[in-house]
Amino acid sequence: MKGIILAGGLGTRLYPLTKVFSKHLLPIYNKPMIYYPLSVLMMIGIREILIITTKEDYYLFEKLLENGNQFGCHFQYQIQNQPNGIAQAFILAEEFLQNDKVALILGDNLFYHEHLSQQLQAFMNVDGACIFAYEVTDPYRYGIIELDENNQPISIEEKPCKPKSNKAITGLYFYDNDVIQIAKTLRPSDRGEYEITDINRIYFEKKKLHVHLLNKETIWFDMGTFESLNDASVFIRSIENEKQIKIGSIEQLAFSFN
């Protein structure tokens, strides 16, 4: 399995900070934001990672992370000229992915659990798609998955006005290699974007969409607002000081590989 981090977009909800600087390089306590999603991919054993970003920010990521060798990884970079939706990432990554399965994580997502890697590794050999759901209080802000009593998917909606459930689809997705061809069949939504929800809906219709509901001990932040940016920083500082551990430290992860 290879990894993709989507770190493009305009970050308009964080203006004026993002007017001259990538959202994904903003500090979350003591590390750049991108360290947190990158550490998730690394901790589950993914070493080949493509970072998709804008033309303006490309050199900043390359300067920060280089080719990944110092972390025991191999990083590549790809420019997304326009923020045309998450699903476009698979088309941009076609040459990079070749015949491999893929884990895509959004560059502004933070996950924490003491046993997170074990939770996620159980789904890496996915036949179809696996998405990770999380109960939220503001489901209208997210893609929403409705589940039956056995946690099997019933319906999927993208930022609904009247959500059928409170289970948000987080920014971490596992797919088999079919996702590339599926992405090529999509048409832009009313928002003008190639929607990841449409990919998930196709897998759902094929009965190949698996949903894992993250347990209540798992912490998830979508760090796209000033509030969540601050909340994530406070959380990281609190946990690191309380437990005397490092969260999202790719240097520490790299050291543990040896």
Short mmCIF file of C-alpha atoms in Angstrom, two decimals:
data_model
loop_
_atom_site.label_atom_id
_atom_site.label_comp_id
_atom_site.label_asym_id
_atom_site.label_seq_id
_atom_site.Cartn_x
_atom_site.Cartn_y
_atom_site.Cartn_z
CA MET A 1 0.00 0.00 0.00
CA LYS A 2 1.21 3.49 -0.88
CA GLY A 3 0.15 6.75 0.69
CA ILE A 4 -1.14 10.11 -0.50
CA ILE A 5 -1.34 13.29 1.55
CA LEU A 6 -3.57 15.94 0.02
CA ALA A 7 -2.12 19.27 1.09
CA GLY A 8 -3.46 21.64 -1.53
CA GLY A 9 -6.44 23.98 -1.47
CA LEU A 10 -6.68 27.63 -0.54
CA GLY A 11 -7.39 27.36 3.19
CA THR A 12 -9.86 30.25 2.97
CA ARG A 13 -11.32 29.54 6.41
CA LEU A 14 -7.94 30.42 7.88
CA TYR A 15 -7.41 33.75 6.11
CA PRO A 16 -5.32 35.86 6.51
CA LEU A 17 -2.85 33.24 7.80
CA THR A 18 -3.14 31.24 4.60
CA LYS A 19 -2.94 34.18 2.24
CA VAL A 20 0.85 33.87 2.12
CA PHE A 21 1.49 30.48 3.72
CA SER A 22 0.21 26.92 3.36
CA LYS A 23 -2.35 25.85 5.94
CA HIS A 24 -0.62 22.49 6.18
CA LEU A 25 2.60 24.07 7.43
CA LEU A 26 0.98 26.07 10.23
CA PRO A 27 2.18 25.05 13.70
CA ILE A 28 0.09 22.63 15.74
CA TYR A 29 1.78 23.10 19.10
CA ASN A 30 5.41 22.21 18.30
CA LYS A 31 5.21 20.69 14.80
CA PRO A 32 3.96 21.62 11.33
CA MET A 33 0.42 20.46 10.69
CA ILE A 34 1.49 18.01 7.97
CA TYR A 35 3.57 16.02 10.46
CA TYR A 36 0.40 14.61 12.02
CA PRO A 37 -1.17 12.99 8.93
CA LEU A 38 2.29 11.98 7.72
CA SER A 39 2.97 10.20 11.01
CA VAL A 40 -0.27 8.21 10.62
CA LEU A 41 0.90 6.79 7.29
CA MET A 42 4.36 6.08 8.65
CA MET A 43 3.13 4.33 11.81
CA ILE A 44 1.07 1.84 9.79
CA GLY A 45 4.10 0.94 7.70
CA ILE A 46 3.65 3.03 4.56
CA ARG A 47 6.99 4.26 3.26
CA GLU A 48 6.19 5.49 -0.26
CA ILE A 49 4.18 8.69 0.01
CA LEU A 50 3.01 11.26 -2.53
CA ILE A 51 2.34 14.79 -1.27
CA ILE A 52 -0.08 16.73 -3.48
CA THR A 53 0.07 20.48 -3.05
CA THR A 54 -0.09 23.80 -4.89
CA LYS A 55 2.49 25.28 -7.23
CA GLU A 56 3.12 28.07 -4.70
CA ASP A 57 3.74 25.72 -1.76
CA TYR A 58 5.55 22.91 -3.57
CA TYR A 59 9.05 24.12 -2.71
CA LEU A 60 8.15 24.67 0.97
CA PHE A 61 7.18 21.02 1.45
CA GLU A 62 10.22 19.87 -0.47
CA LYS A 63 12.45 22.04 1.72
CA LEU A 64 10.86 20.72 4.92
CA LEU A 65 10.65 17.02 4.08
CA GLU A 66 13.12 16.57 1.19
CA ASN A 67 12.99 13.12 -0.42
CA GLY A 68 12.13 11.32 2.82
CA ASN A 69 15.31 9.25 3.02
CA GLN A 70 16.18 10.76 6.40
CA PHE A 71 12.89 9.34 7.71
CA GLY A 72 13.31 5.91 6.14
CA CYS A 73 10.72 6.81 3.50
CA HIS A 74 10.47 7.90 -0.11
CA PHE A 75 8.52 11.10 -0.73
CA GLN A 76 7.34 12.41 -4.08
CA TYR A 77 5.51 15.65 -4.83
CA GLN A 78 2.72 16.49 -7.25
CA ILE A 79 1.16 19.84 -8.09
CA GLN A 80 -2.62 20.26 -8.12
CA ASN A 81 -3.17 23.36 -10.22
CA GLN A 82 -6.71 23.99 -9.00
CA PRO A 83 -8.53 22.79 -5.85
CA ASN A 84 -10.79 20.50 -7.87
CA GLY A 85 -11.74 18.09 -5.12
CA ILE A 86 -10.26 15.22 -3.14
CA ALA A 87 -11.11 12.59 -5.73
CA GLN A 88 -8.84 14.22 -8.31
CA ALA A 89 -5.89 13.09 -6.20
CA PHE A 90 -6.18 9.54 -7.54
CA ILE A 91 -5.92 10.70 -11.14
CA LEU A 92 -2.92 12.87 -10.34
CA ALA A 93 -1.34 9.93 -8.51
CA GLU A 94 -1.93 7.29 -11.18
CA GLU A 95 1.72 6.98 -12.23
CA PHE A 96 2.87 6.97 -8.62
CA LEU A 97 0.38 4.30 -7.51
CA GLN A 98 0.81 1.92 -10.45
CA ASN A 99 -0.94 -1.29 -9.26
CA ASP A 100 -0.85 -0.67 -5.52
CA LYS A 101 -3.60 -0.12 -2.98
CA VAL A 102 -3.69 3.37 -1.50
CA ALA A 103 -4.26 5.17 1.77
CA LEU A 104 -5.24 8.80 1.29
CA ILE A 105 -5.20 11.19 4.23
CA LEU A 106 -6.08 14.87 4.22
CA GLY A 107 -3.25 17.15 5.26
CA ASP A 108 -5.34 18.89 7.93
CA ASN A 109 -6.46 15.76 9.79
CA LEU A 110 -5.10 14.67 13.16
CA PHE A 111 -5.80 11.26 14.70
CA TYR A 112 -4.72 10.05 18.12
CA HIS A 113 -5.17 6.83 20.02
CA GLU A 114 -2.65 4.81 21.99
CA HIS A 115 -3.30 1.85 19.69
CA LEU A 116 -4.16 3.73 16.50
CA SER A 117 -1.75 1.79 14.29
CA GLN A 118 -3.31 -1.54 15.28
CA GLN A 119 -6.80 -0.18 14.60
CA LEU A 120 -5.85 0.93 11.10
CA GLN A 121 -3.56 -1.90 10.03
CA ALA A 122 -6.45 -4.35 10.30
CA PHE A 123 -8.00 -2.72 7.20
CA MET A 124 -4.96 -2.21 4.98
CA ASN A 125 -5.55 -5.29 2.83
CA VAL A 126 -8.88 -3.87 1.74
CA ASP A 127 -10.95 -5.40 -1.05
CA GLY A 128 -12.83 -2.33 -2.18
CA ALA A 129 -12.84 0.71 0.10
CA CYS A 130 -12.62 1.33 3.83
CA ILE A 131 -13.62 4.63 5.40
CA PHE A 132 -13.34 5.70 9.03
CA ALA A 133 -16.32 7.29 10.74
CA TYR A 134 -16.46 9.42 13.87
CA GLU A 135 -19.41 10.71 15.88
CA VAL A 136 -19.67 14.52 15.78
CA THR A 137 -22.00 17.23 17.09
CA ASP A 138 -22.03 19.23 13.82
CA PRO A 139 -22.62 16.64 11.08
CA TYR A 140 -23.76 19.24 8.51
CA ARG A 141 -20.07 20.22 8.10
CA TYR A 142 -19.00 16.79 6.83
CA GLY A 143 -19.69 13.90 4.55
CA ILE A 144 -22.04 11.69 6.59
CA ILE A 145 -22.46 7.93 6.64
CA GLU A 146 -25.67 6.34 7.94
CA LEU A 147 -25.20 2.89 9.49
CA ASP A 148 -27.55 0.10 10.52
CA GLU A 149 -27.43 -1.72 13.85
CA ASN A 150 -24.53 -3.86 12.55
CA ASN A 151 -22.53 -0.80 11.46
CA GLN A 152 -23.21 -1.57 7.81
CA PRO A 153 -23.67 1.48 5.53
CA ILE A 154 -27.17 2.51 4.53
CA SER A 155 -26.60 5.89 2.89
CA ILE A 156 -23.93 8.53 2.22
CA GLU A 157 -24.46 12.29 2.04
CA GLU A 158 -22.11 15.21 1.44
CA LYS A 159 -22.60 18.06 3.95
CA PRO A 160 -26.37 17.56 4.26
CA CYS A 161 -28.68 20.28 5.57
CA LYS A 162 -30.64 17.65 7.51
CA PRO A 163 -28.19 14.84 8.35
CA LYS A 164 -29.53 11.33 8.73
CA SER A 165 -26.81 10.50 11.26
CA ASN A 166 -24.06 12.10 13.33
CA LYS A 167 -21.30 9.88 11.95
CA ALA A 168 -18.85 11.96 9.94
CA ILE A 169 -16.53 10.46 7.37
CA THR A 170 -13.04 11.42 8.47
CA GLY A 171 -10.21 12.41 6.15
CA LEU A 172 -8.61 8.95 6.00
CA TYR A 173 -9.52 6.51 3.24
CA PHE A 174 -8.20 3.09 2.17
CA TYR A 175 -8.87 1.90 -1.40
CA ASP A 176 -7.93 -0.89 -3.73
CA ASN A 177 -6.39 0.05 -7.07
CA ASP A 178 -9.80 0.27 -8.78
CA VAL A 179 -10.15 3.76 -7.29
CA ILE A 180 -8.07 5.25 -10.12
CA GLN A 181 -10.47 4.15 -12.84
CA ILE A 182 -13.48 5.02 -10.70
CA ALA A 183 -12.13 8.55 -10.20
CA LYS A 184 -11.80 8.94 -13.97
CA THR A 185 -15.53 8.33 -14.42
CA LEU A 186 -16.62 11.13 -12.10
CA ARG A 187 -18.17 14.38 -13.19
CA PRO A 188 -17.81 17.61 -11.20
CA SER A 189 -20.47 18.23 -8.57
CA ASP A 190 -22.54 21.39 -8.27
CA ARG A 191 -19.60 22.80 -6.33
CA GLY A 192 -17.39 22.20 -9.35
CA GLU A 193 -15.36 19.54 -7.55
CA TYR A 194 -14.65 15.84 -7.99
CA GLU A 195 -16.15 14.54 -4.77
CA ILE A 196 -14.72 11.76 -2.64
CA THR A 197 -18.30 11.05 -1.57
CA ASP A 198 -19.10 10.02 -5.15
CA ILE A 199 -16.24 7.50 -5.09
CA ASN A 200 -17.48 6.10 -1.80
CA ARG A 201 -21.01 5.92 -3.17
CA ILE A 202 -19.83 3.82 -6.13
CA TYR A 203 -18.09 1.37 -3.80
CA PHE A 204 -21.25 1.35 -1.66
CA GLU A 205 -23.41 0.48 -4.67
CA LYS A 206 -21.00 -2.37 -5.46
CA LYS A 207 -21.31 -3.56 -1.85
CA LYS A 208 -17.57 -3.05 -1.43
CA LEU A 209 -17.62 -0.16 1.04
CA HIS A 210 -16.41 -1.08 4.52
CA VAL A 211 -16.92 1.32 7.42
CA HIS A 212 -14.96 1.33 10.65
CA LEU A 213 -16.48 3.44 13.41
CA LEU A 214 -13.57 4.83 15.41
CA ASN A 215 -14.02 4.17 19.11
CA LYS A 216 -14.74 6.92 21.61
CA GLU A 217 -11.17 6.89 22.95
CA THR A 218 -9.90 7.97 19.52
CA ILE A 219 -9.36 11.71 19.02
CA TRP A 220 -9.91 13.29 15.61
CA PHE A 221 -9.42 16.89 14.57
CA ASP A 222 -10.25 18.45 11.22
CA MET A 223 -7.92 21.43 11.60
CA GLY A 224 -9.57 23.71 9.06
CA THR A 225 -10.85 26.46 11.36
CA PHE A 226 -9.23 28.78 13.90
CA GLU A 227 -11.10 27.00 16.68
CA SER A 228 -9.97 23.50 15.70
CA LEU A 229 -6.44 24.76 15.02
CA ASN A 230 -6.21 26.05 18.58
CA ASP A 231 -8.00 23.06 20.09
CA ALA A 232 -5.59 20.65 18.39
CA SER A 233 -2.57 22.57 19.67
CA VAL A 234 -3.92 22.59 23.23
CA PHE A 235 -4.65 18.87 23.01
CA ILE A 236 -1.17 17.95 21.73
CA ARG A 237 0.52 20.06 24.38
CA SER A 238 -1.63 18.54 27.12
CA ILE A 239 -1.07 14.91 26.09
CA GLU A 240 2.65 15.32 25.43
CA ASN A 241 3.22 16.96 28.82
CA GLU A 242 0.92 14.63 30.74
CA LYS A 243 2.20 11.36 29.26
CA GLN A 244 5.74 12.48 28.39
CA ILE A 245 5.37 11.22 24.83
CA LYS A 246 5.65 12.74 21.37
CA ILE A 247 2.64 12.80 19.05
CA GLY A 248 3.18 13.21 15.32
CA SER A 249 6.97 13.12 15.61
CA ILE A 250 8.15 11.71 12.28
CA GLU A 251 11.75 11.90 13.50
CA GLN A 252 10.94 9.63 16.44
CA LEU A 253 9.06 7.24 14.18
CA ALA A 254 12.00 7.10 11.79
CA PHE A 255 14.33 6.29 14.69
CA SER A 256 12.03 3.46 15.78
CA PHE A 257 12.27 1.86 12.32
CA ASN A 258 15.93 0.99 12.93
#
